[in-house]
Every structure is written in C-alpha cells, then in structure tokens.
mmCIF file of C-alpha atoms in Angstrom:
data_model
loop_
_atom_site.group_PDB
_atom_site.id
_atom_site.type_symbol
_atom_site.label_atom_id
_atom_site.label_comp_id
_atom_site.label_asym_id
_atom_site.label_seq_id
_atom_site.Cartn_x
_atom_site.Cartn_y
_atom_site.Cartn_z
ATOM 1 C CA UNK E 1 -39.038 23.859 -10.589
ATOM 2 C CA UNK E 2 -42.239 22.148 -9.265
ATOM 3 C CA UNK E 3 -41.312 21.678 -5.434
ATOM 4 C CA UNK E 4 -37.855 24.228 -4.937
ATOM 5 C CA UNK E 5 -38.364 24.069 -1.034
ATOM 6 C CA UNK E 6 -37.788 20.142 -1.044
ATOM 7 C CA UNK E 7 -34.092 20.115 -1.457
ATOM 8 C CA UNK E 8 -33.438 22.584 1.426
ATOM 9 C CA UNK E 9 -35.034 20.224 3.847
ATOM 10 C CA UNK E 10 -33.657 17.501 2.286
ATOM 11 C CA UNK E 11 -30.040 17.486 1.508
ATOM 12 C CA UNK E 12 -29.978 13.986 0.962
ATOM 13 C CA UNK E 13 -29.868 12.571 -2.670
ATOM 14 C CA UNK E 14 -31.003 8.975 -2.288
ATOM 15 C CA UNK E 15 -33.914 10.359 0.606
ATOM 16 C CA UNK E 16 -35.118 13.135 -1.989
ATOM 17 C CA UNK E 17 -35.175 10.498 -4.398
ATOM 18 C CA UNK E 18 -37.948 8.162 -2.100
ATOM 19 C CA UNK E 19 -39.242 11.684 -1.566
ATOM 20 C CA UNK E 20 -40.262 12.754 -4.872
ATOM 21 C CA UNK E 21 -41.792 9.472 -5.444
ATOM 22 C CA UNK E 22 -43.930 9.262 -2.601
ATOM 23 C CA UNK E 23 -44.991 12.930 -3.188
ATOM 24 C CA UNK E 24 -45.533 13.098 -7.138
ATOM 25 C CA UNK E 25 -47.364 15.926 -7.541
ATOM 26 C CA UNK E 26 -48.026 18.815 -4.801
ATOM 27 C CA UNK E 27 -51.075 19.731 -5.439
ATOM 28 C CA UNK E 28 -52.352 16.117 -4.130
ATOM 29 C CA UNK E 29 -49.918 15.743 -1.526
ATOM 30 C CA UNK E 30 -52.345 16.091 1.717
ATOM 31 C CA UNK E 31 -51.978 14.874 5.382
ATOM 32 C CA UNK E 32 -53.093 11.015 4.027
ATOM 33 C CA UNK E 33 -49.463 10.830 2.890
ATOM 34 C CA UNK E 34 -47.516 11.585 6.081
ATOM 35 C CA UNK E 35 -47.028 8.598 7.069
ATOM 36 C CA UNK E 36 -45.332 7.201 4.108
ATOM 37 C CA UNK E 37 -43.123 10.675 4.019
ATOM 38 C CA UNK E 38 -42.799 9.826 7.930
ATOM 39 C CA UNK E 39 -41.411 6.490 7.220
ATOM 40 C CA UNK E 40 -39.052 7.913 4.462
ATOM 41 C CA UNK E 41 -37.449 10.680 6.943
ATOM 42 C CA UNK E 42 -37.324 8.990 9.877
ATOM 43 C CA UNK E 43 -39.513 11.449 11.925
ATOM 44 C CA UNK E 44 -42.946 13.361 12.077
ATOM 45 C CA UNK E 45 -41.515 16.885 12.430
ATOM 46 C CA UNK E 46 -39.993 16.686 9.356
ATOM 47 C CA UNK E 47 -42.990 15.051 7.361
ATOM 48 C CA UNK E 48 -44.965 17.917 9.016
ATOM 49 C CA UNK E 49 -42.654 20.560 7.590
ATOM 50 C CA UNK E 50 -42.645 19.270 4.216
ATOM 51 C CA UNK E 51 -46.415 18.913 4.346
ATOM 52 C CA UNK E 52 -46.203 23.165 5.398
ATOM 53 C CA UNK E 53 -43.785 23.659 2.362
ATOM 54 C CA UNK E 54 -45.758 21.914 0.012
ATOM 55 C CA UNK E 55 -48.478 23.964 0.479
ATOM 56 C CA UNK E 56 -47.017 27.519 0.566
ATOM 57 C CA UNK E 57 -44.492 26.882 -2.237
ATOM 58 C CA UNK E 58 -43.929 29.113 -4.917
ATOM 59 C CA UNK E 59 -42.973 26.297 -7.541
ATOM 60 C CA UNK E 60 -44.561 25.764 -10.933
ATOM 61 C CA UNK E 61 -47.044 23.171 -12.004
ATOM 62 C CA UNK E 62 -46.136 20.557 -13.738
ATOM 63 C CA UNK E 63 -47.105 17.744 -16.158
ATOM 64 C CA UNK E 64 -48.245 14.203 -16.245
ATOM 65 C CA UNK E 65 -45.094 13.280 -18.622
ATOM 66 C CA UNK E 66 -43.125 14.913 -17.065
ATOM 67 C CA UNK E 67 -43.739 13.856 -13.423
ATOM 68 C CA UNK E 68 -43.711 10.093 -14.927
ATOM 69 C CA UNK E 69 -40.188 10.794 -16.075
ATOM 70 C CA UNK E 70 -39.285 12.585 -12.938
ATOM 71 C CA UNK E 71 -40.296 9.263 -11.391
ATOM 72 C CA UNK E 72 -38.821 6.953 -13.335
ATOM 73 C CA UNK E 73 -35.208 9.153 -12.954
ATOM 74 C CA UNK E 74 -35.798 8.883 -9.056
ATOM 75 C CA UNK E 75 -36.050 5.165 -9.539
ATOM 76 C CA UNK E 76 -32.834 5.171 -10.549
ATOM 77 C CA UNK E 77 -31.169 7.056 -8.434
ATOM 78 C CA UNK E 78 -32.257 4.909 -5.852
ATOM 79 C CA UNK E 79 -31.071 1.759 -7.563
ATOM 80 C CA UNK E 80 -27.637 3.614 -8.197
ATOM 81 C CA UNK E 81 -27.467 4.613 -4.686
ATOM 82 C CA UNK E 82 -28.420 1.096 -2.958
ATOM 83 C CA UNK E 83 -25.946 -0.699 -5.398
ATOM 84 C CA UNK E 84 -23.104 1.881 -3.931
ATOM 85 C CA UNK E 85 -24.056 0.649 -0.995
ATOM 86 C CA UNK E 86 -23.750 -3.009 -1.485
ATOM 87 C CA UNK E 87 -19.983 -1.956 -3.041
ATOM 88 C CA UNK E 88 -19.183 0.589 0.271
ATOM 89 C CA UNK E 89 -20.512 -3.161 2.036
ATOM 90 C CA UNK E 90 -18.322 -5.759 0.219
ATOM 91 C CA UNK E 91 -15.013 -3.419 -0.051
ATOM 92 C CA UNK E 92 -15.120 -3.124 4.175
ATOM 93 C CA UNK E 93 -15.451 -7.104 4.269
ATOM 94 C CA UNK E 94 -13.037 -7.894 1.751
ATOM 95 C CA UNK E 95 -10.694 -5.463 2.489
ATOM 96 C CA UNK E 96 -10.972 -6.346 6.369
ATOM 97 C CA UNK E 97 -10.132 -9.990 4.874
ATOM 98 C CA UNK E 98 -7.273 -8.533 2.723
ATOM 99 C CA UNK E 99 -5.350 -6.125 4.327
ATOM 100 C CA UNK E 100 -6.644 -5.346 7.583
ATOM 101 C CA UNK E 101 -3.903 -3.570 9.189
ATOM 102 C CA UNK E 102 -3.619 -0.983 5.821
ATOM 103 C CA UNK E 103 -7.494 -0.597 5.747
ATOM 104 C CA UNK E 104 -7.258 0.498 9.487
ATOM 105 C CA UNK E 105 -4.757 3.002 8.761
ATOM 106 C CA UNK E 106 -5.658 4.970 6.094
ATOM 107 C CA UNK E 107 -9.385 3.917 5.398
ATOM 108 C CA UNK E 108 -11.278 1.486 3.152
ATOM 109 C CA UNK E 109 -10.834 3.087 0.016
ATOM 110 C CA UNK E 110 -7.586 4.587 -0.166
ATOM 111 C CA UNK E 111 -6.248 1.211 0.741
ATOM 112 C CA UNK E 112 -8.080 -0.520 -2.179
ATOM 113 C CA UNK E 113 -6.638 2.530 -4.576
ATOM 114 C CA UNK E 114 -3.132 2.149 -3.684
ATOM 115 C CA UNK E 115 -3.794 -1.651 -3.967
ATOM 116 C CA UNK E 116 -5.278 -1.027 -7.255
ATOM 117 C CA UNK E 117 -2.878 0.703 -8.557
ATOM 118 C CA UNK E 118 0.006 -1.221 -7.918
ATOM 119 C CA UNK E 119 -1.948 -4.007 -8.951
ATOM 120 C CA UNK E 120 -1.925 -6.534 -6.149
ATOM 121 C CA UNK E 121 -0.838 -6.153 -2.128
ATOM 122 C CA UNK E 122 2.227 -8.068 -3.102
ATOM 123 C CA UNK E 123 3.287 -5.582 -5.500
ATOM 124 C CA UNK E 124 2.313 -2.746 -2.792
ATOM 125 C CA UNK E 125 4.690 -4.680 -0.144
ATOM 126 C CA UNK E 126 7.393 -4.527 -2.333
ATOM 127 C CA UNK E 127 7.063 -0.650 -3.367
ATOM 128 C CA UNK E 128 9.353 1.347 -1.226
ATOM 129 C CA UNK E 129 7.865 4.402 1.209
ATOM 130 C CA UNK E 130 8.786 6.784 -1.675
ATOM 131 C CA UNK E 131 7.051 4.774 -3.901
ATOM 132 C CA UNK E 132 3.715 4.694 -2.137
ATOM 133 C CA UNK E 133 4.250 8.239 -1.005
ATOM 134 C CA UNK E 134 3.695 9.327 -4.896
ATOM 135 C CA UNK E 135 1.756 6.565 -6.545
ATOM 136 C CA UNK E 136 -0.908 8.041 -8.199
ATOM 137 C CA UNK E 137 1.320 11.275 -9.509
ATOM 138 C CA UNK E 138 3.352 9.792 -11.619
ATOM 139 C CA UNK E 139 2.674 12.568 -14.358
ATOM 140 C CA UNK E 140 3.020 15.266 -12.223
ATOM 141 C CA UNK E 141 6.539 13.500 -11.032
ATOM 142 C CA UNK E 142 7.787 12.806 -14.851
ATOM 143 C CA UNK E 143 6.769 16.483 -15.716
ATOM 144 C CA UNK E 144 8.607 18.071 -12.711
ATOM 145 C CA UNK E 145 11.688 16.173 -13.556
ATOM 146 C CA UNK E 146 11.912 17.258 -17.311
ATOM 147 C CA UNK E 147 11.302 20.923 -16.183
ATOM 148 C CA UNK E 148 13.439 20.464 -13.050
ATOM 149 C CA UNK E 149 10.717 21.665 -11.251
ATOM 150 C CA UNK E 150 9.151 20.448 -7.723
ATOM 151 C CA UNK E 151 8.240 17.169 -7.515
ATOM 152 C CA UNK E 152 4.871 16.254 -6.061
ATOM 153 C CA UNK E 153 4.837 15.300 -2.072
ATOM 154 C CA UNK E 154 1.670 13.409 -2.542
ATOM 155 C CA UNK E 155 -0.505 10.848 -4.848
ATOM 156 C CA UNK E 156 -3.079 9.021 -4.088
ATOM 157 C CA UNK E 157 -2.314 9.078 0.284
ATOM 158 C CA UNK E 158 -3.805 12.750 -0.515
ATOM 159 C CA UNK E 159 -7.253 11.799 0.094
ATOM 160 C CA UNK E 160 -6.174 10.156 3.898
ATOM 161 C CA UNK E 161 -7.764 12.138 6.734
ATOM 162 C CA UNK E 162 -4.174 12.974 8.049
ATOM 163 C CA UNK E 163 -2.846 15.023 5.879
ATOM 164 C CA UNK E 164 -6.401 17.166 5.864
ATOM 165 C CA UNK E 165 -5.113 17.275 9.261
ATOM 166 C CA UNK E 166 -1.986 18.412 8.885
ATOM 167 C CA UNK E 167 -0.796 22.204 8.307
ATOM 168 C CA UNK E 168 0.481 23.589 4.462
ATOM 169 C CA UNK E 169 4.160 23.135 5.757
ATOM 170 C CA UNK E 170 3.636 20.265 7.564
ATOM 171 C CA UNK E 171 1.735 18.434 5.014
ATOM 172 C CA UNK E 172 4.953 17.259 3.032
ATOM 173 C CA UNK E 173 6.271 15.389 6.639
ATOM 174 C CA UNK E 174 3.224 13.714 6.955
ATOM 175 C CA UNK E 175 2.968 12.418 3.742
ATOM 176 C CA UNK E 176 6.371 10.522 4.298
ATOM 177 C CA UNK E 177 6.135 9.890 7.736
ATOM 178 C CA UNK E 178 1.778 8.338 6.577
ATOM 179 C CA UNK E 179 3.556 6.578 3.308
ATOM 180 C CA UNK E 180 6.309 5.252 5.474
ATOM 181 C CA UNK E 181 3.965 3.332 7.962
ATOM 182 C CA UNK E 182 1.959 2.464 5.010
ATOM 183 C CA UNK E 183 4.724 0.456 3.739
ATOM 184 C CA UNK E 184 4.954 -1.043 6.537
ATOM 185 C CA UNK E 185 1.539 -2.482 6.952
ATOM 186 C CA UNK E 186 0.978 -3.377 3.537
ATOM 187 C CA UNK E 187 4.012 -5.951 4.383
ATOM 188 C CA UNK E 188 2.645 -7.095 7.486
ATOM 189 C CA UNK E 189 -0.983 -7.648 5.795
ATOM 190 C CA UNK E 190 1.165 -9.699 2.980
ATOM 191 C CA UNK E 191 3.737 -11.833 4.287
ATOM 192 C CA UNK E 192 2.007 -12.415 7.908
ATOM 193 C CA UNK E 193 0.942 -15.443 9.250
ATOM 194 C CA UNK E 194 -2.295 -13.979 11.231
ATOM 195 C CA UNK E 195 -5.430 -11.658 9.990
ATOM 196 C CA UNK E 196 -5.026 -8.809 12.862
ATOM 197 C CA UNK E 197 -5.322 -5.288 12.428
ATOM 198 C CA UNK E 198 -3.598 -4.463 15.425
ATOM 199 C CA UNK E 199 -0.347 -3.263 13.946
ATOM 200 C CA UNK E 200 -2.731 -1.108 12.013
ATOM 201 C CA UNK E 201 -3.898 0.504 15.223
ATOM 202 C CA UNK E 202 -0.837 0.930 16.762
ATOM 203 C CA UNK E 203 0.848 2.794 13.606
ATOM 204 C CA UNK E 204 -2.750 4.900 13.230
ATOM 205 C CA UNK E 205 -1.591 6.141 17.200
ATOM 206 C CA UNK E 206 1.777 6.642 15.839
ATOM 207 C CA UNK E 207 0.377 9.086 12.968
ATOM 208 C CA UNK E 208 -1.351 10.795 14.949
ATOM 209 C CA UNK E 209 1.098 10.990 17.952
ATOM 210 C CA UNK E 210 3.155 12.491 14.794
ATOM 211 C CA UNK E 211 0.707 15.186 13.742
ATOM 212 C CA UNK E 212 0.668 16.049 17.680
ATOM 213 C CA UNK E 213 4.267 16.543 17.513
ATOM 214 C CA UNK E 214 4.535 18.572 14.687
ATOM 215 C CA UNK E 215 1.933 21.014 16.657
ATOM 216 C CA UNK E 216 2.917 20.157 20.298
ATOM 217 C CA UNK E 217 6.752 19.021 20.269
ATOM 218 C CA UNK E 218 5.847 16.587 22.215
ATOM 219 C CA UNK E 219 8.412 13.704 21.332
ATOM 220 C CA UNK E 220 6.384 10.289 20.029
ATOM 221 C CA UNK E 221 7.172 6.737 20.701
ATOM 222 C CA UNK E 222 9.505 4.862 18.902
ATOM 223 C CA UNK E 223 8.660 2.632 16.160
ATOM 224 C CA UNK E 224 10.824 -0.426 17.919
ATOM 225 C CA UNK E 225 8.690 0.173 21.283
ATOM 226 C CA UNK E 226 5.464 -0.024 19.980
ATOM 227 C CA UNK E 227 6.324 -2.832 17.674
ATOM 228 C CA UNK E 228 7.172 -4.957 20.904
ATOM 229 C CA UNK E 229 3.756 -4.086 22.118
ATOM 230 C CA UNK E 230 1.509 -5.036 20.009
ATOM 231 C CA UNK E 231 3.954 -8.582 19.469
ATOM 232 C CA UNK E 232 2.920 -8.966 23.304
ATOM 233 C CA UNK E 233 -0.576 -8.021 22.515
ATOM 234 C CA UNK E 234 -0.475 -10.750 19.571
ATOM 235 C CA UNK E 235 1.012 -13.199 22.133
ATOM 236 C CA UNK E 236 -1.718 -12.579 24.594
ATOM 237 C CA UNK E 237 -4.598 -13.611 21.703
ATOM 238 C CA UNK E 238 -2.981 -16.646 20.892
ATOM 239 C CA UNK E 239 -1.560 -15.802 17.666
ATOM 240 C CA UNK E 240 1.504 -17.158 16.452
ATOM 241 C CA UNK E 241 4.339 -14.904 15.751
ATOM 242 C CA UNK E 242 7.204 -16.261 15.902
ATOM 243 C CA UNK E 243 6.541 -18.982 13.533
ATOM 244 C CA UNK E 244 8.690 -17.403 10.284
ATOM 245 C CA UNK E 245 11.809 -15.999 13.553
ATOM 246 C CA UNK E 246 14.506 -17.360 15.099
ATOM 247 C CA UNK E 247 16.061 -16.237 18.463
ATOM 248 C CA UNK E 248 19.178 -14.306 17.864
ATOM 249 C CA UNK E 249 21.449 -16.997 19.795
ATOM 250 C CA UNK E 250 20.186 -19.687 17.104
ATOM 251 C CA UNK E 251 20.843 -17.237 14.086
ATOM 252 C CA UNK E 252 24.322 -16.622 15.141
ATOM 253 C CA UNK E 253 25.048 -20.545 15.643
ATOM 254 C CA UNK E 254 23.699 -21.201 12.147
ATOM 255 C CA UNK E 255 26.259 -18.783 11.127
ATOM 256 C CA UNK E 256 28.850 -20.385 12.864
ATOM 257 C CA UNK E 257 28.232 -23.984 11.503
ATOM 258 C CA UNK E 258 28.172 -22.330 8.158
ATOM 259 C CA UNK E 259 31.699 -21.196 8.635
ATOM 260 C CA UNK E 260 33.004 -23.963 9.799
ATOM 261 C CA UNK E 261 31.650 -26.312 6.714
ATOM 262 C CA UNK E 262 33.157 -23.652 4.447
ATOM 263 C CA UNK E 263 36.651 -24.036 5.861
ATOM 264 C CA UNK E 264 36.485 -27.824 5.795
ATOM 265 C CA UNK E 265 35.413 -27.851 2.570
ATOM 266 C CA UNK E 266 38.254 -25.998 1.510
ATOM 267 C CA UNK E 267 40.872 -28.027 3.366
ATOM 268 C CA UNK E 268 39.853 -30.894 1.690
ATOM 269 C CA UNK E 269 40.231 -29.770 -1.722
ATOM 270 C CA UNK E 270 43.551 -28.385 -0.843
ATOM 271 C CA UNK E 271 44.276 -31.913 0.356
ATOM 272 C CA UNK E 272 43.361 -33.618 -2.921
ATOM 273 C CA UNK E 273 45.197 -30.899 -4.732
ATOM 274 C CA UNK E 274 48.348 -31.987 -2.477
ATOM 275 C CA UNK E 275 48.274 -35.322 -2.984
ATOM 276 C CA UNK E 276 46.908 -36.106 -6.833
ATOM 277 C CA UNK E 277 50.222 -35.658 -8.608
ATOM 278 C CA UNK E 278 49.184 -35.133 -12.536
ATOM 279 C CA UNK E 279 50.794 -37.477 -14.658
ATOM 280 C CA UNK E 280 52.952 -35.260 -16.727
ATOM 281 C CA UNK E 281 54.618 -33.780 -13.400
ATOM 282 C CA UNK E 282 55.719 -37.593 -12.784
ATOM 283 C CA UNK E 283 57.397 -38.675 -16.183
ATOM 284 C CA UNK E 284 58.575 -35.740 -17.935
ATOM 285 C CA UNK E 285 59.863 -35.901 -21.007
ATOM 286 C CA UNK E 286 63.428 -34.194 -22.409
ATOM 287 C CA UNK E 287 62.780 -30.689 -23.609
ATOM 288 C CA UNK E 288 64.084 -30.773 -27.957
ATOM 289 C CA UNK E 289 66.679 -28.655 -28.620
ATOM 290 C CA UNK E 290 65.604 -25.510 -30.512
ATOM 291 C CA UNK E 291 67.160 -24.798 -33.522
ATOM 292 C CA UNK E 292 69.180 -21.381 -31.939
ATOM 293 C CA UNK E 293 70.894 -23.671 -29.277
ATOM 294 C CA UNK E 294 72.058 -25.701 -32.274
ATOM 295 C CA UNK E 295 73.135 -23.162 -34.615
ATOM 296 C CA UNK E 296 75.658 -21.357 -31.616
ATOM 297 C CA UNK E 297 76.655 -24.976 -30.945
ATOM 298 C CA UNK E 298 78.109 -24.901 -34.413
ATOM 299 C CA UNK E 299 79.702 -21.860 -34.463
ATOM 300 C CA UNK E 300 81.361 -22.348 -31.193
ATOM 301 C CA UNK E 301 82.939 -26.043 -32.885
ATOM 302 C CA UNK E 302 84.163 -23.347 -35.920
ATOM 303 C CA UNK E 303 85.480 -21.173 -33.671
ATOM 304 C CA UNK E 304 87.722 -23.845 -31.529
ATOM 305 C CA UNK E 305 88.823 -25.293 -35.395
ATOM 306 C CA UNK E 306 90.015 -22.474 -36.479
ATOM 307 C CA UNK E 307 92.204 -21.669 -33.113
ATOM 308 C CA UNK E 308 93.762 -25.146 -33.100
ATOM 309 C CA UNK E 309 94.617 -24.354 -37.308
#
C-alpha cells in the first residue's frame, strides 16, 4: 500500500525484503541512499529507477508502527530465506556424497524425496522400477484399484524436468523408461565400491536420447553399450571396478568344481550305505507262527484222521 511500484521492479522476495529495509519510508528516501539500494540490486540503473518510482508513486502514507513492523517482518524473511539457502547448500554436498549418480539424474531434491520416502537408499535400491515409478501416489494407486479405475503413471518422479519435457501421451513412457534408470542408479550409488556420478551422466544422455526418440525416431543406444563405456571411463580414472566381478571363464569353473564335489559326495555315502550291513539284516531271527497258520494246521490233521477212520 505504501510503495506498490516496488514489487514490479523487484520480483525478488528475499531482495524486496533488504529493499524495504533500506528504504523505510518514501518520503525520506533521497539520492543519499543509492548507494546502499545500489549495493542491494547489484546495479545503478536499477537504484536510479527505484529512486524515480519512489518519488512519483501513488501509494499511501504510512505509520511509524507500522513501518517498524513492516521491518521487523522483512527481517525475517531474510533470515527464512538465507537459512533455505544454507539447506539448498548442505542437500547438494550431502547428496553429492550420498548418491551421486541419482542426484545427477533427476536433481537434488527429487533424489532426497524418493530417498525420503522409502526411508534410506538401501531401501530405494531394493524397490523395483514400478515401485519408484509411483512412490509418492500410493493413495491415488489404492483408490484406482478399489474403483478399477486408472492407476497413476507418476509419484513423486513428477516433479523431474523430463517429464515437463515430455508430450501428454508420451509422458506415461517416460515415466517408466526415467523410473527404470532411476532404479538403476540408486543401486549403483548403494552397493558400489567408488563415489562417481558418471553412470549418472551417461543414463541422464540416455533419457534424453529417449525423449529425442519419442519426437525424432531416432533409435538410442543400448543400455549394455553405454554401460561398457563409462566401465572404460571408470578404468581410465583409476577406479576399481572389478573388485565385487569375476571373469566369466572363472564363474563357470567354480561351477564346475561345485559339481564335481556334489557327485563325490554322493558316491561316498552310497558307499557307506553299501558296505555298513545293519545288524538285524545279519542275524535274523525266526518269524512266530501266527495263530491262523496254526488253526488250518489243525484242521488239516482232522481232516487226514477222519479219512484214515
């Protein structure tokens, strides 16, 4: 109400902030205070302007109380704003600590959602691609599935820059094809052995190689191929890779060996079986007569009797 003009030449919240400070009231704001307003803005032409719109503006005057709480708001709206930037500062370190390869992917802060949200990066690794692609909608999910309606194509991977990107019928595709590479580097950030985010690169390019080919047809590279380069890349920094791998010629021998213990194994306990004779097969004792063998021995004795009478 007091100085309208102000927040057309100054979009910015935190800079309108210093602004309103510096100025406090209009009426004394006079050519002694350009260079504090310079300092503020960053350049004369702009102090000068403000200086021009102070003068012919058409807002109200206003109060000593009230300009003191004006002040004391804009004090802390500068506090809020510097303490979102010490966050916006120790989320890029930490996550570049954390989960490079994820962070350059999809950005700083969706990574630390979906990490939030599934409550560690281990938990994030272990999430399938359809997982990730819909964490964040679960309600919209549980709600299309008791109406048998559409389920949602998107959570919290909305708010990447690719699938702003992307066309309305495209945007589905992306989603899986983004949450799909997501997996992927959430898995590499967890159970590697080096802090690179050049897998994160490489499957960025592949994204957007992707949205190219949905507009283009131009056919991308394949996963396999550009997983082999950036293992030579690795190899060129020094970076171990192969420290958790075998070579396929090794994996297969392991097999074999295990085979072959298996089988020997099981020849000897058919050996022992074969030659430990129990003791009851070795001294068996006379099966008893039952009492129906007896009784038909006695009638066949009757039977001879009474022929011989």
């Amino acid at each position: 109400m007091h100085f309208p003009e102000l927040s057309k030449i100054v979009p910015d919240n935190r800079t309108f902030a210093k602004l309103v400070k510096v100025i406090g009231d209009k009426e004394q704001f006079s050519e002694e205070h350009l260079p504090a307003v310079e300092e503020v803005v960053g350049s004369a032409e702009k102090a000068q302007e403000i200086l021009e719109a102070a003068r012919a503006s058409m807002g109200t005057d206003i109060s000593q109380i009230d300009l003191v709480n004006i002040e004391m708001f804009a004090d802390r709206v500068i506090k809020l704003a510097d303490y979102r930037e010490q966050l916006h500062d120790y989320l890029l370190t930490k996550m570049t600590a954390v989960a490079p390869n994820l962070s350059t992917l999809i950005g700083e802060q969706v990574a630390a959602r979906l990490i939030s949200h599934a409550g560690s990066l281990t938990n994030l690794a272990k999430y399938p691609a359809s997982t990730v692609q819909i964490l964040g909608a679960e309600k919209a999910l549980f709600r299309a599935l008791k109406t048998k309606g559409n389920t949602p194509k998107y959570g919290l991977i909305f708010h990447s820059s690719f699938i702003g990107k992307a066309n309305t019928k495209n945007k589905g595709r992306i989603s899986r094809y983004l949450a799909n590479k997501c997996s992927i580097a959430a898995r590499i950030d967890c159970f590697g052995d080096f802090n690179s985010n050049k897998f994160g690169e490489k499957l960025k390019e592949q994204v957007e190689e992707r949205l190219n080919f949905y507009d283009t047809g131009n056919a991308p590279k394949k996963n396999i191929d550009v997983m082999h380069e950036v293992l030579e890349e690795v190899k060129k920094d020094g970076l171990s890779v192969e420290s958790k791998k075998r070579p396929a010629q090794g994996d297969a021998d392991d097999k074999k060996d295990k085979k072959k213990k298996k089988k020997e194994k099981k020849e000897k306990k058919s050996k022992k079986e074969s030659s430990e004779v129990p003791e009851q097969m070795e001294v068996e004792a006379a099966p008893e007569p039952s009492p129906s063998s007896e009784k038909k021995k006695k009638k066949k004795k009757k039977s001879k009797k009474e022929d011989s009478d």
